[in-house]
């Protein structure tokens, strides 16, 4: 598709806008395999930066990486009753290998609790071997019927943390710690505000004691579950005989946690920041932070502006200046493409900064700097780029988070509304609605059927209303919890 | 298995030594899935450093990362005749998904040429879109009957480069360039000397025009093919209609290359450097570069030596001193484990340096530094660690390469020997044997049957003998090539 064709606007058709944008900004493409996508270099470059930042955070909290098999014997999945019920219908199954029918069929991992805890059982004997704090970067497969680029694909890339602890409380602390790491990453790197909290029983992970989640609001006011952290209790430890001798010399089962985020976050990034001209990428995750577009009429001008652009790019990106932050710069010196088309190209792809350098700018030693997020333009001296650009990039990062926060707040309903009003909101613009709930799963089910909205989380303390709701929005009965309702991806 | 039990020695049983060492040093473990292994944190830590170094080299040579689906429609594999013949018998096949039998069966990728070039065909229209220089980090599956930890596993981790070019010569240049990158990595990072050269037709990649390889010699004098780089010609381009309009306005097929290295390299690292006491890891790839063992008798001494050890570790590993290289240090302050057992533990795991700190060392401000590779011990002042240790680590890295080079040279036969003598060598100690070959595949086959040795490569110019062989070692006919024979993994 040509770059000149206008994107569908968000107001016209948000879902169409999203698909078009992902394809045209070259984040991803459809593949010949139903439900599987290809992550193109621009999208993968974002994923690499997400990985790097998260991996550093995992290591800083004491975790190590390891790698476990892609295939899981079918019998393993069945050892935890809730787990198999949740995942078996979604599995891809290998029945043939090396030209022969297999005796035991192999499931392509939908998640790795079973295989990992069976190995932990082999490695752990004593309380001295605990805790085990593992993480794995891997691909997983879930046989989804309705797929969406990044948001729901049959195969996706993710990380899955798996830990084993001596006590319930330690496991609970770990579960909460990693939820906090996710929140810090999503707000600090993705500039995507989230609310955190606990999932209700009907929405928790198959096999977990408790599931916590980060929920973000997209520009269509729908929720995206962006990361989850599970306290698995002793369910898997009992199923796989993951036991140890405790300090008192008794045999005890370990307590497990698991937690994961995936390439789905890239979809969240698009739907949090994108506008009708394309992506807007936060400086910390964008593969390219600034594109330089040299502008010329004559061949002589071309040589001079391109040379200056490359000199600046080399200097800003050099490893040899440890006294300054490196900046990722690309010079668009394509011949035969007009400057306007180049601006459009890089706007579509969400690059935070653009610097234009024309022949006259060489004399004044000054380029024209344009911000993608606010579209502000101003001259900037070549002499101060090294000190100014890191500040500008930090500012963009902060402004993007603030803008997203303001949007979420504007579409959050904290005052107590009636269930009729709630239906109107959900059928209309949508929102995050804070409301009382009596704790009855039947009410959850009823609301889901009537409005397609679900309880996203029982929010953590810091997100709750100053005055707790006293009655259930639906039944008028006394409220057990304050919950956040929304339609979701 | 307890750490105190002695390893089988290399002289006793090299293959047994290898398996024991991989398991006991906790690089990897067997999994419940036949032929699949678990890469444990110590092994994965090496792989992470391999990935980082290679990825930087790929990017420095203009490549970008992307990700393509795990599953390949069965029909895709069949589009290139040689390719399907080579890989179909090794495939794992998904026949069920979401509880239903699939209409078209999906092959778990054994390698990704077919799926990647089908996507390239969609993205490339004009010579302006070329070259495409892609790399993918991924898991692949090949249904192997006889597996060995790291060396041959059903699932393994690797990178596969895939590129498309406008001309044969550009593709050939890329193929050679990446072979060079592999060699530079293997010698510069793994301290594992290799010879490079071209594979004979019977050993080339299924679907390639020409295959080049890096071959390393293990301590049992067998060859390990450690990396390959293929000029695929237009074979896949024709099969997947990867064509473009060239500068002359004509439609032409692209020229492809692919190249890969895998977790097999970790096996190469073990068999290149390991000794009867355990692993020896090169400083550039080891997860831990120095372990500090505090030594104490009283609780007061414990507190003082551990505190000093941690202060040193923090300082050496700090990001806050960009003027010095960071060093990865671990403090082994386990209580209830004797110093001797700690030494043994870290020797087994191959950590290049150990520093012992006893109570008296605190007064003299001096620890005892032991090298894992040479077992030399000497005092070292705490005040000069920052400047001395990087030098020592560089020296170890260089010494390890030199020692491996000397071993390979000592087990290489460059003088012209008879085929009878050759059989003796191959049945006995083994070697890399440089010899003349008449170019006849039947001779290759005969030698393989009679001696289990194969032609590893037609070596590149720099490895060839000053005087080219004139006759074929086997037939006495005129030699067409000088080749390198060896038994191999």
PDB file of C-alpha atoms in Angstrom, chain A residues 20 55 61 71 131 185 249 308 357 379 424:
ATOM      1  CA  UNK A  20      -4.129  -0.463   8.883  1.00  0.00           C
ATOM      2  CA  UNK A  55      15.346  -8.288  31.440  1.00  0.00           C
ATOM      3  CA  UNK A  61      15.290  -8.302  41.300  1.00  0.00           C
ATOM      4  CA  UNK A  71       6.982 -29.536  23.652  1.00  0.00           C
ATOM      5  CA  UNK A 131      13.890 -19.683  46.313  1.00  0.00           C
ATOM      6  CA  UNK A 185       7.887  -0.786  32.931  1.00  0.00           C
ATOM      7  CA  UNK A 249      13.323 -31.204  58.875  1.00  0.00           C
ATOM      8  CA  UNK A 308      26.450  17.198   7.841  1.00  0.00           C
ATOM      9  CA  UNK A 357      18.755  20.305   7.467  1.00  0.00           C
ATOM     10  CA  UNK A 379      15.278  25.744  15.343  1.00  0.00           C
ATOM     11  CA  UNK A 424     -25.688   3.461  28.311  1.00  0.00           C
TER      12      UNK A 424
END
